[in-house]
Short mmCIF file of C-alpha atoms and ligand atoms in Angstrom, two decimals:
data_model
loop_
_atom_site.label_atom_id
_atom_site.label_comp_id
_atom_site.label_asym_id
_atom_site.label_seq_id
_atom_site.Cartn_x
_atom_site.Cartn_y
_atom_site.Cartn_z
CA UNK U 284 0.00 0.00 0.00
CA UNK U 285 1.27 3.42 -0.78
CA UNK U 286 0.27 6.60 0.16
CA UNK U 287 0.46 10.04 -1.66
CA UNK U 288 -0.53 13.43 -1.83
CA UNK U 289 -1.88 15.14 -4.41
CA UNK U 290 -3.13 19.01 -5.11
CA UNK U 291 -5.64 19.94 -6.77
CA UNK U 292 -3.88 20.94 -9.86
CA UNK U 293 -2.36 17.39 -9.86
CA UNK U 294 -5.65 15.70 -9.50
CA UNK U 295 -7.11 17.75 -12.12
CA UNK U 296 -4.22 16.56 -14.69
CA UNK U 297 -4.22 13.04 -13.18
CA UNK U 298 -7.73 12.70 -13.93
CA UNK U 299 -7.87 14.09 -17.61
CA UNK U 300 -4.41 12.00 -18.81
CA UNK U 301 -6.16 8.72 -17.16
CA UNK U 302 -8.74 9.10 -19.56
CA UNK U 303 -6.35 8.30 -22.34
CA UNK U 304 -5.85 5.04 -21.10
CA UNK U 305 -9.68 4.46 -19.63
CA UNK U 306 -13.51 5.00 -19.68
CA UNK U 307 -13.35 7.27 -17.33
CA UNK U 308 -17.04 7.38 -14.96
CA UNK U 309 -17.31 9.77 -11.74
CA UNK U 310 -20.49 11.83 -10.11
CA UNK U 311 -22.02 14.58 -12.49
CA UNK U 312 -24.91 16.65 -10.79
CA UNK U 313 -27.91 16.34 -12.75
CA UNK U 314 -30.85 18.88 -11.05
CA UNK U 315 -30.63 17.90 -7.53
CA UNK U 316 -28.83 14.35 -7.85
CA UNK U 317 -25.42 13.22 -8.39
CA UNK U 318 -25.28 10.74 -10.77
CA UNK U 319 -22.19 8.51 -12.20
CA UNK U 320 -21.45 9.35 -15.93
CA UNK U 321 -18.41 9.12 -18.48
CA UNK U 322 -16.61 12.24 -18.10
CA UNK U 323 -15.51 13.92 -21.47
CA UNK U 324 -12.33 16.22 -22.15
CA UNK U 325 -12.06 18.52 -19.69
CA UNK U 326 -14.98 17.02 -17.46
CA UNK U 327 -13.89 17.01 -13.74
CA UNK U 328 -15.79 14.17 -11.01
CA UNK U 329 -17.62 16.51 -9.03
CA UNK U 330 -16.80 15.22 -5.50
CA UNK U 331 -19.46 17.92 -3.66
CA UNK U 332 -22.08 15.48 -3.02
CA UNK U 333 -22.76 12.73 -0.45
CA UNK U 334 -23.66 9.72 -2.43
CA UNK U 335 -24.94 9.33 -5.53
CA UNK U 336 -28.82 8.81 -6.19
CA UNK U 337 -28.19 5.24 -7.66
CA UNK U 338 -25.22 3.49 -7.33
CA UNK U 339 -22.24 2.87 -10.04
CA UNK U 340 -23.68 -0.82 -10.21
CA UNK U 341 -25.12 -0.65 -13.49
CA UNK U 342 -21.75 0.27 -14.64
CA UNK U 343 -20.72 -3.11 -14.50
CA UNK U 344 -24.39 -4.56 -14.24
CA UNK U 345 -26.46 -2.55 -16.91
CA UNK U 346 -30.14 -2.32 -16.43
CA UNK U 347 -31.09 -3.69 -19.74
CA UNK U 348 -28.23 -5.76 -21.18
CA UNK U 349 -28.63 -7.53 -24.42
CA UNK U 350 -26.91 -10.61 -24.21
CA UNK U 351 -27.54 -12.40 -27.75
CA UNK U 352 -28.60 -11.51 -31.11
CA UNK U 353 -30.58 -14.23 -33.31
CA UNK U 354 -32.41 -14.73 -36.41
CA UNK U 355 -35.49 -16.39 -37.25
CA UNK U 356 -34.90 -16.15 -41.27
CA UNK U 357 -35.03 -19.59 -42.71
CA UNK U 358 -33.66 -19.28 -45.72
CA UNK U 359 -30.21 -18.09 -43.71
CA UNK U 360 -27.48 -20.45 -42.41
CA UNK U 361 -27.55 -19.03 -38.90
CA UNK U 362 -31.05 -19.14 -38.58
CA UNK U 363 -32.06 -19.81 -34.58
CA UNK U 364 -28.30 -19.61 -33.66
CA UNK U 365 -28.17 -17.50 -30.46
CA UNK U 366 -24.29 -15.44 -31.45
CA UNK U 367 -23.34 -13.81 -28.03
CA UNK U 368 -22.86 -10.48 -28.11
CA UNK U 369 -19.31 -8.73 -27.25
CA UNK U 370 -18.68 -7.89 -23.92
CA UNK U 371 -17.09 -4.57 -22.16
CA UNK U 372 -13.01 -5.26 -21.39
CA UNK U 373 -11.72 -1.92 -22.79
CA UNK U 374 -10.40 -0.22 -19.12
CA UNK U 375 -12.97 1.78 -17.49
CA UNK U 376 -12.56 3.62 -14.40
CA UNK U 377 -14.73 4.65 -12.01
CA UNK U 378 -13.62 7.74 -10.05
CA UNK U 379 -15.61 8.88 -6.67
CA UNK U 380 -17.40 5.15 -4.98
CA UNK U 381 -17.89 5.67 -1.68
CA UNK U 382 -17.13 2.84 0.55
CA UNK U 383 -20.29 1.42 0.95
CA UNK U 384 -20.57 1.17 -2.71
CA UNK U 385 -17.58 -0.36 -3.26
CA UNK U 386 -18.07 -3.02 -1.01
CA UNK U 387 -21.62 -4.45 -2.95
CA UNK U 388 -19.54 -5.45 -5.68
CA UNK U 389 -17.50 -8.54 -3.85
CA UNK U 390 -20.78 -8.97 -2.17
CA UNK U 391 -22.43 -9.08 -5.23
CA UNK U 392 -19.57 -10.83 -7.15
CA UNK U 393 -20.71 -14.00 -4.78
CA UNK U 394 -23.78 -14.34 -7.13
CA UNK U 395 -22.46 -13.39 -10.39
CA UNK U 396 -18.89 -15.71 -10.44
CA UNK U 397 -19.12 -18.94 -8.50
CA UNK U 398 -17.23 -21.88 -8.42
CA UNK U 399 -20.47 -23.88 -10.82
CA UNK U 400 -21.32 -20.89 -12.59
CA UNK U 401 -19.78 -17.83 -14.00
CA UNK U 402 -21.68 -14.87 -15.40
CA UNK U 403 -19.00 -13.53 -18.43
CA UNK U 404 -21.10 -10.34 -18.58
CA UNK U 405 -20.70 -9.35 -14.95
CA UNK U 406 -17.04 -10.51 -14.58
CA UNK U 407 -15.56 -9.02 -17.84
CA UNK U 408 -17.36 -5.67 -16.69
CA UNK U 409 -15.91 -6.08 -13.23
CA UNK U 410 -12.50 -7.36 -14.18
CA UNK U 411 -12.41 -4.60 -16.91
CA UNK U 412 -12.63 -1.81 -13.85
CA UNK U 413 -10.42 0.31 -11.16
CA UNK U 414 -12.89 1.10 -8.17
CA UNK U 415 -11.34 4.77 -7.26
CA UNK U 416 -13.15 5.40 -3.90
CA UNK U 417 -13.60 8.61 -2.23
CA UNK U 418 -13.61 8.39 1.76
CA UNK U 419 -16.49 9.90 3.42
CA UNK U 420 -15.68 12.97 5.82
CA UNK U 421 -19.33 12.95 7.36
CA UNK U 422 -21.78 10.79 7.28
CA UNK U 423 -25.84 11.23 6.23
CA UNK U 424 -28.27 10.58 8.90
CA UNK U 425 -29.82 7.48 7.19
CA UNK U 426 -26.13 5.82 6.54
CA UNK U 427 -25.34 2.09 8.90
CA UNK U 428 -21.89 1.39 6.52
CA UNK U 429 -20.39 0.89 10.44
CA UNK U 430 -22.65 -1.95 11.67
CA UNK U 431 -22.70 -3.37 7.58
CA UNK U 432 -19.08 -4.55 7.20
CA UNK U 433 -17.66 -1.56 6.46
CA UNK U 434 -17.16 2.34 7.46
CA UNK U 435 -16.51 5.78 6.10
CA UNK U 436 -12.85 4.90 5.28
CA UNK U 437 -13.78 1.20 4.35
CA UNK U 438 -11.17 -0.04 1.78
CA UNK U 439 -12.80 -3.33 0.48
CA UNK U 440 -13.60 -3.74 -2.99
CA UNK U 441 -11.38 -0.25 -3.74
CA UNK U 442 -8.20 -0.21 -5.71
CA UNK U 443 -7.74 3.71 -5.13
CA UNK U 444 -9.05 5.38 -2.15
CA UNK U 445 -9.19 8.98 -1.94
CA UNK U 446 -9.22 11.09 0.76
CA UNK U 447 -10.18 14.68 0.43
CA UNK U 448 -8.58 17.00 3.04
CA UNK U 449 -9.13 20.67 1.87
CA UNK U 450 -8.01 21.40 -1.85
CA UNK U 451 -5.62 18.14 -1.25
CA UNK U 452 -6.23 14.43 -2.14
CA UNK U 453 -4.70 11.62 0.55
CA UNK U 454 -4.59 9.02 -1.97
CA UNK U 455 -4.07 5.38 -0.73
CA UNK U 456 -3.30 3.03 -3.41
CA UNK U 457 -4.31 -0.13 -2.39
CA UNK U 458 -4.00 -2.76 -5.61
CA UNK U 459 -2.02 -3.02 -8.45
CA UNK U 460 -4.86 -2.13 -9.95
CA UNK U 461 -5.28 0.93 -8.35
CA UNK U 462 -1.08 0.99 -9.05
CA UNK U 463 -2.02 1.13 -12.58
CA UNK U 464 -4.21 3.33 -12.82
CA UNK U 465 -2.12 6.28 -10.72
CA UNK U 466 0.71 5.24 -13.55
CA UNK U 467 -1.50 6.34 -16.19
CA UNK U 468 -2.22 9.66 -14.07
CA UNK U 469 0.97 10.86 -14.09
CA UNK U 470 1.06 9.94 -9.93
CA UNK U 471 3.27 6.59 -10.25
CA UNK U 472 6.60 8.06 -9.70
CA UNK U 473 5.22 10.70 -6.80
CA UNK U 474 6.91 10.57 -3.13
CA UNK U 475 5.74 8.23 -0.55
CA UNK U 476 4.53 10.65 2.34
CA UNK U 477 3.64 9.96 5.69
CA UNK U 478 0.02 11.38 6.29
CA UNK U 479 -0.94 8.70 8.52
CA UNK U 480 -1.30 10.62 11.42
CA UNK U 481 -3.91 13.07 9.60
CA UNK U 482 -5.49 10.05 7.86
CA UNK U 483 -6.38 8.63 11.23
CA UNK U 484 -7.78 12.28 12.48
CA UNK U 485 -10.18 12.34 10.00
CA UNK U 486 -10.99 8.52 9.68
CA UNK U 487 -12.25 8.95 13.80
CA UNK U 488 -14.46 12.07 12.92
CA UNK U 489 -15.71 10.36 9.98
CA UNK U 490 -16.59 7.49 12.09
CA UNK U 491 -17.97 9.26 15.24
CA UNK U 492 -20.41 11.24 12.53
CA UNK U 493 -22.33 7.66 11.86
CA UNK U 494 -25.19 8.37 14.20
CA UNK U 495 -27.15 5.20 12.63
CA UNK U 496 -26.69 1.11 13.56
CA UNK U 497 -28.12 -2.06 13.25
CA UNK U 498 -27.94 -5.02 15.48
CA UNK U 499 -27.44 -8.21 13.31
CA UNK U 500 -25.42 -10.41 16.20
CA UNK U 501 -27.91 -13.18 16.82
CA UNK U 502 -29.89 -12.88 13.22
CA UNK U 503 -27.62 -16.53 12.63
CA UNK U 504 -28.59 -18.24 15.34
CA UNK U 505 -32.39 -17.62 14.69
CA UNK U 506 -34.01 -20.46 12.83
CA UNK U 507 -35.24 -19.71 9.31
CA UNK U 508 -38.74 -20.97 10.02
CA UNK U 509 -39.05 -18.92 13.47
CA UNK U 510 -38.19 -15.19 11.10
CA UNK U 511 -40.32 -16.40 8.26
CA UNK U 512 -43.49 -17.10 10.56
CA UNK U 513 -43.09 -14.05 12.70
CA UNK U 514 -46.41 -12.23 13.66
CA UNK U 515 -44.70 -8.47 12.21
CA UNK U 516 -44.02 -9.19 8.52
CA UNK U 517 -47.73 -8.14 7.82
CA UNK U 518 -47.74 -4.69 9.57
CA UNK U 519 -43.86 -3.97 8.29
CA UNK U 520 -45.53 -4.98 4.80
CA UNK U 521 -48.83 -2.64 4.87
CA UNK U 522 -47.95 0.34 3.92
CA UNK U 523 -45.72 -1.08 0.51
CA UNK U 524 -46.89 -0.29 -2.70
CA UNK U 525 -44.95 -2.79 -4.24
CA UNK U 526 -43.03 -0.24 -6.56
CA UNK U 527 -39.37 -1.94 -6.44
CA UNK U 528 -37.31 1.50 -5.67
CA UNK U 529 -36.07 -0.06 -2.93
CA UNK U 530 -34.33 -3.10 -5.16
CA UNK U 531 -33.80 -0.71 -7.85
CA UNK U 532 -31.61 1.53 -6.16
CA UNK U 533 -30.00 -1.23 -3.54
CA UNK U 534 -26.34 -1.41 -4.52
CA UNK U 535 -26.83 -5.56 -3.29
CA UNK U 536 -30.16 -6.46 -5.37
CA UNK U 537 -29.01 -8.53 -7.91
CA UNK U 538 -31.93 -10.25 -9.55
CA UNK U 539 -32.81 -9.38 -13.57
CA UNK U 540 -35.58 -11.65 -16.27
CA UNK U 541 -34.80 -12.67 -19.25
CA UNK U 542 -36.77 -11.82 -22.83
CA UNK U 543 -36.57 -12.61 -26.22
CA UNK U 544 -37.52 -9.61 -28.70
CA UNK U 545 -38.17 -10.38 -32.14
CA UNK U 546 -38.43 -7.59 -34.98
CA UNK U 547 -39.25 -8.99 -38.23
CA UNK U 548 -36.83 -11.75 -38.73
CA UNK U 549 -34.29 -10.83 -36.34
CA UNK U 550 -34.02 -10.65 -32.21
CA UNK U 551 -32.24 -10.07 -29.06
CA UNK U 552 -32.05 -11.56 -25.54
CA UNK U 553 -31.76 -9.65 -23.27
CA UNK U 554 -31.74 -9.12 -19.55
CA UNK U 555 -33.13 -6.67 -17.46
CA UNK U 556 -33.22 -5.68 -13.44
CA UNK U 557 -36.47 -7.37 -12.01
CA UNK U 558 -37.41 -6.90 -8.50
CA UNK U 559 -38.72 -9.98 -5.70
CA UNK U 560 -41.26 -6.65 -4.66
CA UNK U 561 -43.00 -6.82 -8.52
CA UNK U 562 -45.86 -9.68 -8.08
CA UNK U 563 -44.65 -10.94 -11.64
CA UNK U 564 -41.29 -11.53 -10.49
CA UNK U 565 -42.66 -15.47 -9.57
CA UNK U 566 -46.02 -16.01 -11.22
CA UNK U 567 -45.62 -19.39 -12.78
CA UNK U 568 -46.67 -20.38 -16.13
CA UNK U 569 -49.41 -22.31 -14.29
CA UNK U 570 -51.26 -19.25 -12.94
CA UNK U 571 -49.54 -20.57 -9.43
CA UNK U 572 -47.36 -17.59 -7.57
CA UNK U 573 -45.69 -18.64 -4.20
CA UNK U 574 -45.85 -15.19 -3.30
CA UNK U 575 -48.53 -14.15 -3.91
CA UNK U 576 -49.69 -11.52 -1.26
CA UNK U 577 -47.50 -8.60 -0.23
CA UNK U 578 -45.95 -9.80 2.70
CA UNK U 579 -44.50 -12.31 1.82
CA UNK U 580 -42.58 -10.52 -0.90
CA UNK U 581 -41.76 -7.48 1.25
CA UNK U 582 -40.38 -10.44 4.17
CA UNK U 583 -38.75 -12.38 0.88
CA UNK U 584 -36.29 -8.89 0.18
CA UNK U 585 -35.58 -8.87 4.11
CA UNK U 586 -34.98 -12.46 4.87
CA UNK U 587 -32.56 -12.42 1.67
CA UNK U 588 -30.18 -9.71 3.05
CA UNK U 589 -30.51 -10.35 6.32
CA UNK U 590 -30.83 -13.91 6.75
CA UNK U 591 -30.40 -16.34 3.68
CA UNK U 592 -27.44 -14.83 2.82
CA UNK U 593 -25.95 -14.35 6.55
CA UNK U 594 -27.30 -18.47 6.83
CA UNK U 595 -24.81 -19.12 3.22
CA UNK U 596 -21.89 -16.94 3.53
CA UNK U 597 -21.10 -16.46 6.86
CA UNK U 598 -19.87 -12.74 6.07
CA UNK U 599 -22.42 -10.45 7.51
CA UNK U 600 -25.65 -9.07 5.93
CA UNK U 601 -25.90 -8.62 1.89
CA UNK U 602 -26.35 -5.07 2.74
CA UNK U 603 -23.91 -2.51 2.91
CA UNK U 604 -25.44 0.57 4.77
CA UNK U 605 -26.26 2.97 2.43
CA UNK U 606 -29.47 3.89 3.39
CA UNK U 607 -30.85 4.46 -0.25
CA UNK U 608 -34.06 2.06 -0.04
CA UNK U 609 -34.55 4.19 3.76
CA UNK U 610 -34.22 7.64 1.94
CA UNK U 611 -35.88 6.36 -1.28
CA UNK U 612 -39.05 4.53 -0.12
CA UNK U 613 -42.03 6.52 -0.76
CA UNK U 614 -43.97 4.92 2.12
CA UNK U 615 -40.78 4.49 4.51
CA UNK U 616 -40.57 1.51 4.96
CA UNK U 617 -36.66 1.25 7.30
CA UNK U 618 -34.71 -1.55 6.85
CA UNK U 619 -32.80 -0.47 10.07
CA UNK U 620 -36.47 -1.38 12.60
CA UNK U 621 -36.56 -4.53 10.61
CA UNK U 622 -33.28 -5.78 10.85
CA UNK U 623 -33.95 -4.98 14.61
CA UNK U 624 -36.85 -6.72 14.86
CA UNK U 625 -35.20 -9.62 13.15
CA UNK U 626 -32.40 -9.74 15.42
CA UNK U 627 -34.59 -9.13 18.57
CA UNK U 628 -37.12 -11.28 17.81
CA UNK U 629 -37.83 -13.53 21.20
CA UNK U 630 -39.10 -16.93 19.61
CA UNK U 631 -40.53 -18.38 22.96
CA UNK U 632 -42.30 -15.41 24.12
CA UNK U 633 -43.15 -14.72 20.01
CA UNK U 634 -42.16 -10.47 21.27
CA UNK U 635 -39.75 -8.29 19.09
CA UNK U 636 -37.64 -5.57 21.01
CA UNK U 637 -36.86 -2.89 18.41
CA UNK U 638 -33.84 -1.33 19.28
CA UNK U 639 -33.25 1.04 16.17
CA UNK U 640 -31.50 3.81 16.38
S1 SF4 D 201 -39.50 1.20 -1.97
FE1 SF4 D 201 -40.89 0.94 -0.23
S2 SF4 D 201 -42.96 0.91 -1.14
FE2 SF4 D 201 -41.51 0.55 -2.84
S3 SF4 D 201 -41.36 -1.72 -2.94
FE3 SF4 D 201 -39.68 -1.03 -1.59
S4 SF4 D 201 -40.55 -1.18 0.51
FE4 SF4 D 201 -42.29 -1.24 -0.95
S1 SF4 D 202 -30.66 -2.72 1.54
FE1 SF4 D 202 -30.90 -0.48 1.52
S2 SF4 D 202 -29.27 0.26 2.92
FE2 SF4 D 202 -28.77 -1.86 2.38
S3 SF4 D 202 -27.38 -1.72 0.63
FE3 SF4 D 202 -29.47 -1.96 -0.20
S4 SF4 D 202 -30.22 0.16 -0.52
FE4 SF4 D 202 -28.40 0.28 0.81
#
């Protein structure tokens, strides 16, 4: 690991010689949002905002990804031969992920590259990428990252991490990606400095500004079947109008449908973000949907981050603190009183002792 210091002028050249070498992507305010975008020549990240509305997922996980091309033309050779379409590998960069961010995508890479099955899509995307993160120096009132695995200054899933003291950039290069990548900035050959002192300062303020936990200690050694017939999933559920923002925007939701669309002779597949909130997202063929009512799709999202996946993996919750779906949710609905509840929930006396904060 190295650490260096850049100023602003630095930065500012950095940035724009990277983009010789990669896609460059980085926050962009758009009306009252930030949102990730390629930056063109002379387009600077604009690091003024606290997190982004969405989160750089569909950089490496598109919303609507066309996957193969066919035709249904008999007279031709190829005709009903799916031909996979070219993935992403050029270099891209993506300049400004906060913490929280960066750590969905090993959480997420669980789903999309396992030992039985690898999604090329997802993992040339991923593998194609330098995750440039930008340390938080405060925290929002709806962010957890500190009881989710990771923290203002959380490192995991970063190559680069920023942090932004003033007009000057604390830059911790943590990979050889990241190693790259300050190469092709010009920062490669730069002096090693010794800014640990003032790294730590900050990292403790930063820290002591998360005014929002969770408990998840004892969500593992609840059974499945004592969460999944607890009395509260129908009141949390009531007030859901099953619109998805809160899997659309989650940095963790992974789940997508596949369709076939044919114009004249020729078609695509492709895939596109689907949500366990929509009631489609399991209505059988047969008419049959195994969840059917809203409850059990609203306690479906919930027992996936907070308890399936704890139950698999071993490695926390498949949530990374964010708060999005908290600040997001029209009818706000807080996955911070249900993870309580979840956590607290007394089996024998069948009482939940919310704790939230
Ligand atoms: S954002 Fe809120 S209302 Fe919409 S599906 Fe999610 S929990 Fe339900
Ligand atoms: S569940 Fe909510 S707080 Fe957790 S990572 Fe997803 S959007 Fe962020």
């Amino acid at each position: 690991m190295k650490l260096i210091k850049i100023d602003q002028q630095n930065w500012n050249t950095g940035i724009e010689k990277a983009k010789s070498a990669y896609r460059v992507f980085g926050p962009v305010k758009e009306k009252n949002d930030y949102e990730f975008k390629v930056l063109g020549t002379n387009e600077m990240p604009d690091l003024n905002f606290r997190n982004t509305r969405l989160s750089p997922k569909s950089i490496i996980y598109p919303q609507s990804q066309v996957m193969f091309t066919y035709s249904i033309d008999e007279t031709k050779d190829d005709c009903r031969i799916m031909k996979e379409v070219e993935n992403v590998t050029s270099p891209m960069a993506i300049i400004g992920v906060r913490p929280c961010d960066a750590l969905s995508f090993p959480i997420v890479r669980r789903n999309f590259d396992t030992p039985e099955y690898q999604d090329t899509y997802w993992i040339k995307a991923y593998e194609a990428t330098t995750f440039v993160g930008l340390a938080c120096n405060s925290a929002c009132d709806t962010c957890f990252c500190t009881s989710a695995g990771t923290g203002p200054f959380g490192e995991k899933g970063l190559d680069v991490l920023i942090i932004k003291d003033g007009d000057d950039f604390y830059t911790k290069i943590i990979t050889p990606k990241g190693e790259a990548f300050a190469e092709s900035a010009g920062w490669g050959k730069k002096e090693q400095t010794d800014i640990t002192a003032k790294i730590k300062e900050l990292k403790t303020a930063a820290e002591a500004s998360v005014s929002s936990t969770v408990s998840t200690d004892k969500l593992k050694n609840k059974t499945i079947l004592d969460l999944y017939d607890a009395p509260f999933w129908e009141e949390e559920a009531f007030a859901c109008i099953n619109c998805g923002t809160c899997t659309y925007v989650c940095p963790t939701c992974w789940c997508f449908d596949v369709q076939d669309e044919t114009h004249g002779k020729s078609g695509i597949r492709m895939r596109n973000w689907d949500s366990c909130m929509f009631p489609l997202f399991t209505h059988h063929a047969s008419g049959h949907n195994p969840r059917n009512n809203k409850h059990e799709r609203v306690r479906q999202r919930f027992m996936h981050k907070l308890k399936y996946y704890v139950d698999k993996y071993d490695s926390g919750i498949q949530c990374v603190g964010c708060g999005r779906c908290i600040r997001l949710c029209p009818v706000n609905i807080d996955i911070r009183k249900i993870c309580d509840k979840m956590n607290n929930f007394d089996t024998e006396s069948c009482k939940c002792e919310a704790t939230s904060s």
